[in-house]
Coordinates of C-alpha atoms in Angstrom, one line a residue:
M1 CA 125.7 73.8 10.4
R2 CA 129.2 72.7 11.0
G3 CA 130.5 75.3 8.6
Q4 CA 128.7 78.0 10.5
L5 CA 130.1 76.7 13.8
V6 CA 133.7 76.8 12.4
Q7 CA 133.1 80.2 10.9
R8 CA 131.9 81.6 14.3
T9 CA 134.9 80.1 16.1
R10 CA 137.3 82.9 16.8
G11 CA 140.2 83.7 19.0
D12 CA 143.7 82.3 18.9
K13 CA 143.8 79.5 16.3
Y14 CA 146.9 78.0 17.9
I15 CA 145.2 77.7 21.2
W16 CA 142.2 76.0 19.5
G17 CA 144.6 73.6 17.9
I18 CA 146.3 72.9 21.2
V19 CA 142.9 72.2 22.8
V20 CA 141.9 69.8 20.1
L21 CA 145.3 68.1 20.1
L22 CA 145.4 67.6 23.9
S23 CA 141.8 66.3 23.8
L24 CA 142.7 63.7 21.3
I25 CA 145.8 62.7 23.3
S26 CA 143.6 62.5 26.4
I27 CA 141.1 60.2 24.8
L28 CA 143.9 57.8 23.6
V29 CA 145.9 57.8 26.8
V30 CA 142.9 57.6 29.2
Y31 CA 141.4 54.7 27.1
S32 CA 144.8 52.9 27.4
A33 CA 145.2 53.6 31.1
T34 CA 141.7 52.5 32.1
G35 CA 141.3 49.4 29.9
S36 CA 142.2 46.9 32.6
L37 CA 140.3 48.8 35.2
A38 CA 137.2 48.9 33.1
Y39 CA 137.5 45.2 32.4
K40 CA 137.4 44.4 36.1
M41 CA 134.8 47.0 37.1
Y42 CA 132.4 46.4 34.3
K43 CA 132.7 42.7 33.6
G44 CA 134.7 42.8 30.4
N45 CA 133.4 46.1 29.0
T46 CA 136.6 48.0 28.4
N47 CA 134.9 51.0 26.6
V48 CA 133.1 52.5 29.6
Y49 CA 135.8 55.0 30.5
L50 CA 136.4 55.7 26.8
F51 CA 132.8 56.8 26.3
K52 CA 132.9 58.8 29.5
Q53 CA 136.1 60.6 28.4
I54 CA 134.6 61.4 25.0
S55 CA 131.5 62.7 26.7
F56 CA 133.5 65.0 29.0
T57 CA 135.6 66.1 26.0
L58 CA 132.5 67.1 24.0
V59 CA 131.0 68.9 26.9
G60 CA 134.3 70.7 27.6
L61 CA 134.7 71.8 23.9
L62 CA 131.1 73.1 24.0
L63 CA 131.9 75.0 27.2
I64 CA 135.0 76.5 25.6
Y65 CA 133.0 77.6 22.6
F66 CA 130.2 79.1 24.6
L67 CA 132.5 81.0 26.9
H68 CA 134.7 82.3 24.1
R69 CA 131.7 83.9 22.5
I70 CA 131.0 86.0 25.7
N71 CA 132.5 89.5 26.1
Y72 CA 135.2 88.9 28.7
T73 CA 134.3 92.2 30.5
I74 CA 131.3 90.4 31.9
F75 CA 133.7 88.3 34.0
S76 CA 134.9 91.5 35.6
R77 CA 131.3 92.3 36.7
V78 CA 130.7 88.9 38.3
A79 CA 134.2 88.5 39.7
T80 CA 133.3 89.8 43.1
I81 CA 130.2 87.7 43.4
L82 CA 132.0 84.5 42.4
F83 CA 134.9 85.2 44.8
L84 CA 132.5 85.8 47.7
A85 CA 130.6 82.7 46.8
S86 CA 133.7 80.6 46.8
I87 CA 134.5 81.3 50.4
P88 CA 131.5 79.6 52.0
L89 CA 131.8 76.9 49.4
L90 CA 135.3 76.1 50.5
L91 CA 134.2 76.2 54.2
Y92 CA 131.3 73.8 53.5
T93 CA 133.8 71.5 51.7
L94 CA 136.1 71.4 54.6
L95 CA 133.4 70.7 57.1
F96 CA 131.0 68.5 55.2
G97 CA 132.8 67.5 52.0
A98 CA 133.6 63.9 50.9
K99 CA 136.8 62.8 52.7
I100 CA 139.3 61.0 50.5
N101 CA 142.9 60.3 51.8
D102 CA 142.1 62.3 55.0
G103 CA 141.3 65.4 53.0
S104 CA 137.9 67.0 52.2
R105 CA 138.2 68.3 48.7
W106 CA 135.0 67.4 47.0
I107 CA 131.3 68.0 47.4
K108 CA 128.7 65.8 45.8
L109 CA 126.0 67.4 43.6
P110 CA 122.7 65.6 44.4
I111 CA 120.9 65.7 41.1
I112 CA 123.6 64.7 38.7
N113 CA 125.5 62.6 41.3
M114 CA 128.8 64.1 40.4
T115 CA 131.7 65.1 42.7
V116 CA 133.1 68.6 42.3
Q117 CA 136.4 69.8 43.6
T118 CA 135.5 73.3 44.9
S119 CA 139.1 74.5 44.9
D120 CA 138.9 74.6 41.1
F121 CA 136.0 76.9 41.2
A122 CA 137.7 79.0 43.9
K123 CA 140.8 79.4 41.8
L124 CA 138.9 80.5 38.8
A125 CA 137.0 83.1 40.8
L126 CA 140.2 84.2 42.5
F127 CA 142.0 85.0 39.3
M128 CA 139.0 86.9 38.0
Y129 CA 138.9 88.9 41.1
I130 CA 142.6 89.8 41.5
S131 CA 142.8 90.6 37.8
R132 CA 139.9 93.1 38.4
L133 CA 141.7 94.5 41.4
L134 CA 145.0 94.8 39.6
S135 CA 143.4 96.6 36.7
K136 CA 141.5 99.0 39.0
K137 CA 144.4 99.8 41.4
Q138 CA 147.3 100.5 39.0
E139 CA 147.6 104.1 40.2
V140 CA 148.1 103.0 43.9
I141 CA 149.5 99.5 43.4
K142 CA 152.8 100.4 45.0
D143 CA 151.0 101.6 48.2
F144 CA 151.0 99.0 50.9
K145 CA 147.5 99.8 52.4
K146 CA 145.7 101.0 49.3
G147 CA 147.2 98.7 46.7
F148 CA 148.9 95.7 48.1
I149 CA 146.6 94.7 51.0
P150 CA 143.4 94.6 48.9
V151 CA 145.1 92.4 46.3
V152 CA 146.9 90.0 48.6
A153 CA 144.1 89.5 51.1
P154 CA 141.8 87.5 48.8
V155 CA 144.8 85.3 47.8
M156 CA 145.6 84.6 51.5
I157 CA 141.9 83.8 52.3
I158 CA 141.5 81.3 49.4
C159 CA 144.9 79.6 49.9
A160 CA 144.2 79.3 53.7
L161 CA 140.9 77.6 52.9
I162 CA 142.4 75.2 50.3
M163 CA 145.5 74.4 52.4
P164 CA 144.0 72.0 55.0
A165 CA 142.8 69.6 52.4
N166 CA 145.3 70.2 49.6
L167 CA 148.6 71.9 50.5
S168 CA 150.1 71.5 47.0
N169 CA 147.1 73.2 45.4
A170 CA 147.2 76.1 47.8
L171 CA 151.0 76.6 47.1
L172 CA 150.5 76.5 43.4
T173 CA 147.6 78.9 43.6
G174 CA 149.6 81.3 45.8
A175 CA 152.7 81.1 43.5
T176 CA 150.5 81.8 40.4
S177 CA 148.9 84.8 42.2
L178 CA 152.3 86.2 43.2
L179 CA 153.6 85.8 39.6
L180 CA 150.5 87.7 38.4
M181 CA 151.1 90.4 41.0
F182 CA 154.7 90.8 39.8
I183 CA 153.3 91.3 36.2
G184 CA 150.8 93.7 37.7
R185 CA 153.6 96.0 39.0
V186 CA 153.1 95.1 42.7
S187 CA 156.2 96.3 44.8
L188 CA 158.9 93.6 44.9
K189 CA 159.4 94.1 48.7
H190 CA 155.7 93.4 49.3
I191 CA 156.0 90.2 47.1
F192 CA 159.0 89.0 49.0
L193 CA 157.3 89.7 52.3
T194 CA 154.4 87.5 51.2
I195 CA 156.8 84.8 50.1
G196 CA 158.5 84.9 53.5
V197 CA 155.2 84.5 55.3
A198 CA 154.2 81.6 53.0
L199 CA 157.5 79.8 53.6
I200 CA 156.8 79.6 57.3
P201 CA 154.4 76.6 57.2
V202 CA 156.5 75.0 54.4
T203 CA 159.7 75.4 56.5
L204 CA 157.8 74.0 59.6
I205 CA 156.8 70.9 57.7
I206 CA 160.3 70.3 56.4
A207 CA 161.8 70.9 59.8
V208 CA 159.5 68.5 61.5
A209 CA 160.1 65.9 58.8
V210 CA 163.9 66.2 59.3
A211 CA 163.7 66.3 63.1
T212 CA 161.4 63.3 63.5
Y213 CA 163.0 61.0 60.9
D214 CA 164.7 58.1 62.7
G215 CA 165.8 56.0 59.8
K216 CA 163.3 53.2 60.4
S217 CA 160.9 51.9 57.9
K218 CA 157.2 52.6 58.3
E219 CA 156.7 49.1 59.6
D220 CA 159.3 49.5 62.3
A221 CA 158.6 53.1 63.3
P222 CA 157.0 53.5 66.7
K223 CA 153.4 54.5 66.7
T224 CA 154.1 57.1 69.4
S225 CA 156.5 59.1 67.2
V226 CA 156.0 62.8 66.7
T227 CA 154.9 62.2 63.1
E228 CA 152.2 59.7 64.2
K229 CA 150.9 62.1 66.8
A230 CA 150.9 65.0 64.3
K231 CA 148.5 63.1 62.1
S232 CA 145.8 64.1 64.6
F233 CA 146.1 67.6 63.3
G234 CA 144.4 67.3 59.9
R235 CA 146.8 66.3 57.1
F236 CA 149.9 67.6 58.8
G237 CA 151.2 64.0 59.4
T238 CA 150.5 63.2 55.7
W239 CA 152.6 66.2 54.6
V240 CA 155.5 65.2 56.9
S241 CA 155.4 61.6 55.7
R242 CA 155.5 62.7 52.1
V243 CA 158.5 65.0 52.7
Q244 CA 160.3 62.2 54.5
S245 CA 159.6 59.7 51.8
F246 CA 160.9 62.2 49.2
I247 CA 164.1 63.1 51.1
Y248 CA 165.1 59.8 52.8
A249 CA 163.2 56.9 51.2
T250 CA 165.3 54.0 49.9
D251 CA 164.1 51.9 47.0
K252 CA 162.3 49.7 49.6
E253 CA 160.6 52.6 51.3
T254 CA 159.7 54.7 48.2
P255 CA 155.9 55.1 47.9
Y256 CA 154.3 52.5 45.8
Q257 CA 152.9 54.9 43.2
V258 CA 156.3 56.5 42.7
Q259 CA 158.0 53.1 42.2
Q260 CA 155.4 52.1 39.6
A261 CA 155.8 55.5 37.9
K262 CA 159.6 55.0 37.7
I263 CA 159.1 51.6 36.1
A264 CA 156.7 53.0 33.6
I265 CA 159.1 55.7 32.6
A266 CA 162.0 53.2 32.4
N267 CA 159.8 51.0 30.1
G268 CA 159.4 54.0 27.7
S269 CA 162.9 55.4 28.1
V270 CA 163.7 54.8 24.4
L271 CA 162.7 57.5 22.0
V272 CA 159.4 55.9 20.8
G273 CA 158.2 54.0 23.8
L274 CA 156.2 50.8 23.8
G275 CA 153.6 52.2 21.5
P276 CA 149.9 53.3 21.9
G277 CA 147.9 51.0 24.1
N278 CA 150.9 48.9 25.1
S279 CA 151.4 50.2 28.7
R280 CA 152.4 47.5 31.2
Q281 CA 152.3 49.5 34.4
R282 CA 148.6 50.7 33.9
N283 CA 147.7 47.5 35.7
F284 CA 149.8 48.4 38.8
L285 CA 150.1 52.2 38.8
P286 CA 147.5 53.9 41.0
Q287 CA 145.7 56.8 39.4
A288 CA 147.4 56.0 36.1
Y289 CA 144.5 57.7 34.3
N290 CA 144.7 60.8 36.5
D291 CA 147.6 62.1 38.6
F292 CA 150.2 59.8 37.0
I293 CA 149.0 59.9 33.4
Y294 CA 152.2 61.5 32.3
S295 CA 154.1 58.4 33.2
I296 CA 151.8 56.4 30.9
I297 CA 152.5 58.9 28.1
I298 CA 156.2 58.4 28.5
E299 CA 155.9 54.6 28.7
E300 CA 153.8 54.4 25.5
Y301 CA 155.2 57.3 23.5
G302 CA 158.8 57.5 24.8
L303 CA 160.9 60.5 25.6
L304 CA 159.8 62.1 22.4
G305 CA 156.2 61.9 23.6
G306 CA 157.1 63.3 27.0
A307 CA 159.1 66.2 25.5
F308 CA 156.3 66.9 23.0
M309 CA 153.8 67.3 25.9
I310 CA 156.1 69.9 27.5
F311 CA 156.4 71.7 24.1
I312 CA 152.6 71.9 23.8
Y313 CA 152.2 73.6 27.1
L314 CA 155.0 76.0 26.4
V315 CA 153.4 76.9 23.1
F316 CA 150.1 77.5 25.0
L317 CA 151.9 79.8 27.4
F318 CA 153.6 81.7 24.6
R319 CA 150.3 82.3 22.8
C320 CA 148.7 83.5 26.0
I321 CA 151.6 85.9 26.7
R322 CA 151.0 87.2 23.1
I323 CA 147.4 87.8 24.0
F324 CA 148.5 89.6 27.1
R325 CA 150.7 91.9 25.1
R326 CA 148.1 92.7 22.5
C327 CA 145.1 93.2 24.8
P328 CA 144.3 97.0 25.1
Y329 CA 142.5 96.6 28.5
A330 CA 144.3 95.7 31.7
F331 CA 141.6 93.4 33.1
G332 CA 141.6 91.2 30.0
A333 CA 145.4 91.1 29.9
F334 CA 145.8 90.1 33.5
L335 CA 142.9 87.5 33.2
A336 CA 144.4 85.8 30.2
L337 CA 147.9 85.7 31.8
G338 CA 146.7 84.5 35.2
L339 CA 144.6 81.7 33.9
S340 CA 147.4 80.6 31.5
F341 CA 149.9 80.7 34.3
T342 CA 147.8 78.5 36.6
L343 CA 147.3 75.8 33.9
V344 CA 150.9 75.7 32.8
I345 CA 152.3 75.7 36.4
Q346 CA 149.8 72.8 37.2
A347 CA 151.1 70.9 34.2
V348 CA 154.7 71.4 35.2
A349 CA 153.9 70.3 38.8
N350 CA 152.2 67.1 37.5
M351 CA 155.1 66.2 35.3
A352 CA 157.6 66.9 38.1
V353 CA 155.7 64.5 40.4
N354 CA 155.6 61.8 37.7
V355 CA 159.4 62.0 37.3
N356 CA 160.0 62.2 41.1
L357 CA 161.4 65.8 41.1
V358 CA 158.9 66.8 43.9
P359 CA 156.9 65.0 46.5
V360 CA 153.6 63.3 45.5
T361 CA 150.7 65.7 45.1
G362 CA 147.1 65.4 43.8
V363 CA 147.6 67.6 40.8
T364 CA 146.2 66.5 37.4
L365 CA 147.6 67.1 34.0
P366 CA 145.3 69.8 32.4
L367 CA 143.1 68.6 29.5
V368 CA 144.8 65.2 29.6
S369 CA 143.8 63.5 32.8
M370 CA 140.5 61.7 32.9
G371 CA 137.5 64.0 32.8
G372 CA 135.8 65.3 35.9
S373 CA 135.1 68.7 37.5
S374 CA 138.8 69.6 37.1
F375 CA 138.6 68.9 33.4
L376 CA 135.5 71.1 33.0
F377 CA 137.0 74.0 35.0
T378 CA 140.2 73.8 32.9
C379 CA 138.0 74.1 29.8
A380 CA 136.2 77.1 31.4
A381 CA 139.6 78.8 32.0
I382 CA 140.6 78.2 28.3
G383 CA 137.3 79.5 27.1
I384 CA 137.8 82.7 29.0
V385 CA 141.3 83.1 27.6
L386 CA 139.9 82.6 24.1
S387 CA 137.2 85.2 24.9
V388 CA 140.0 87.7 25.6
A389 CA 141.7 86.7 22.4
R390 CA 138.5 87.1 20.5
N391 CA 138.0 90.6 21.9
V392 CA 141.5 91.5 20.8
E393 CA 140.8 90.4 17.3
L394 CA 137.6 92.5 17.4
V395 CA 139.5 95.6 18.5
E396 CA 142.2 95.0 15.9
G397 CA 139.5 94.8 13.2
K398 CA 140.1 91.1 12.3
I399 CA 136.5 90.3 13.0
P400 CA 133.8 92.1 11.1
P401 CA 131.7 94.2 13.6
A402 CA 128.5 93.0 12.0
E403 CA 129.3 89.4 12.9
N404 CA 128.6 90.2 16.6
A405 CA 127.1 93.6 17.3
A406 CA 127.0 92.9 21.0
Q407 CA 130.8 92.9 21.1
A408 CA 131.4 95.6 18.5
E409 CA 132.2 98.1 21.3
P410 CA 134.0 96.3 24.1
I411 CA 133.6 97.8 27.6
P412 CA 136.9 99.0 29.0
A413 CA 137.9 97.2 32.3

């Protein structure tokens, strides 16, 4: 049975290897980062989160395997439906979703009692949809009305719906979409126009952060300040505070999680780190198993471990670019590249937050942070990329047509 499963596993072998490697790293680091938490939460049972992560990993690998067996052109057919479904889903999340840190990002599924971050589904649907649009509109892609507006409008809609609860996620989604548009031959002047529009709210946040900063600590700052009043407008005050903390904060005023992440990195500053399972800051660092897991990796595995993680994601991006160049159909090429861009950019953003290069965001490290809906949607994206790779192998004759007659004649997109 296992031999048949391996034999039927196709697609880019390097990407499969990266998936397995990151999954193993995830199990090791999540177990280390959650040991103390599990001990406190479950009365001495330190293996709860380990079994949970192993379960998510197995489900994720099965999801990748299932999706990679599907002809990727099916995703072109359902892209419009998924995109349209994501809009009311994001609206429902904003209005009725679970509020965590002043932001509504999750909805709770009643039967399985699991929270889902709907922006992950929306991003997946968006990249399917704009990949379809880019492939269909290559002849008029330089035209503002016929080519650019139909492609950029879905991006603006999704980013606008994600932004109130998760600005960083919206910016990363927009940046990935613009990068995909550039690859898709969209006019540079149209892309720069979009960047200019997107920079307006970012510039506004930075301007307010600079204008309202008075040099006082959070304890001494007057509660009637502009920043405090701005907090009544959704998460605007939170964004301003994070920018101020990043630009002006002294060691005393640096956010607690950033302080602990720096200590973790300092502990592992030698080449080999403290060793697997020997993290000290896991007891103090909030979200050590999620948003700040890269700090734990550096603490336990040193600078070599941190550099190795960067290398893995770069290899993943290189293999996906290779799939893009080999794919004979535009939709598959754009889809593989768009999904790979979003995962690698998310990984870079997470690492940048951990080493304090950018303000704190709620971005996880793909395939490494503790399992959840984000982990499963990451697996879905990788499964779709492998579906494109599998189809490329089929077209190139590396897979016997008799092995899968349903995919022997791929449908052009």
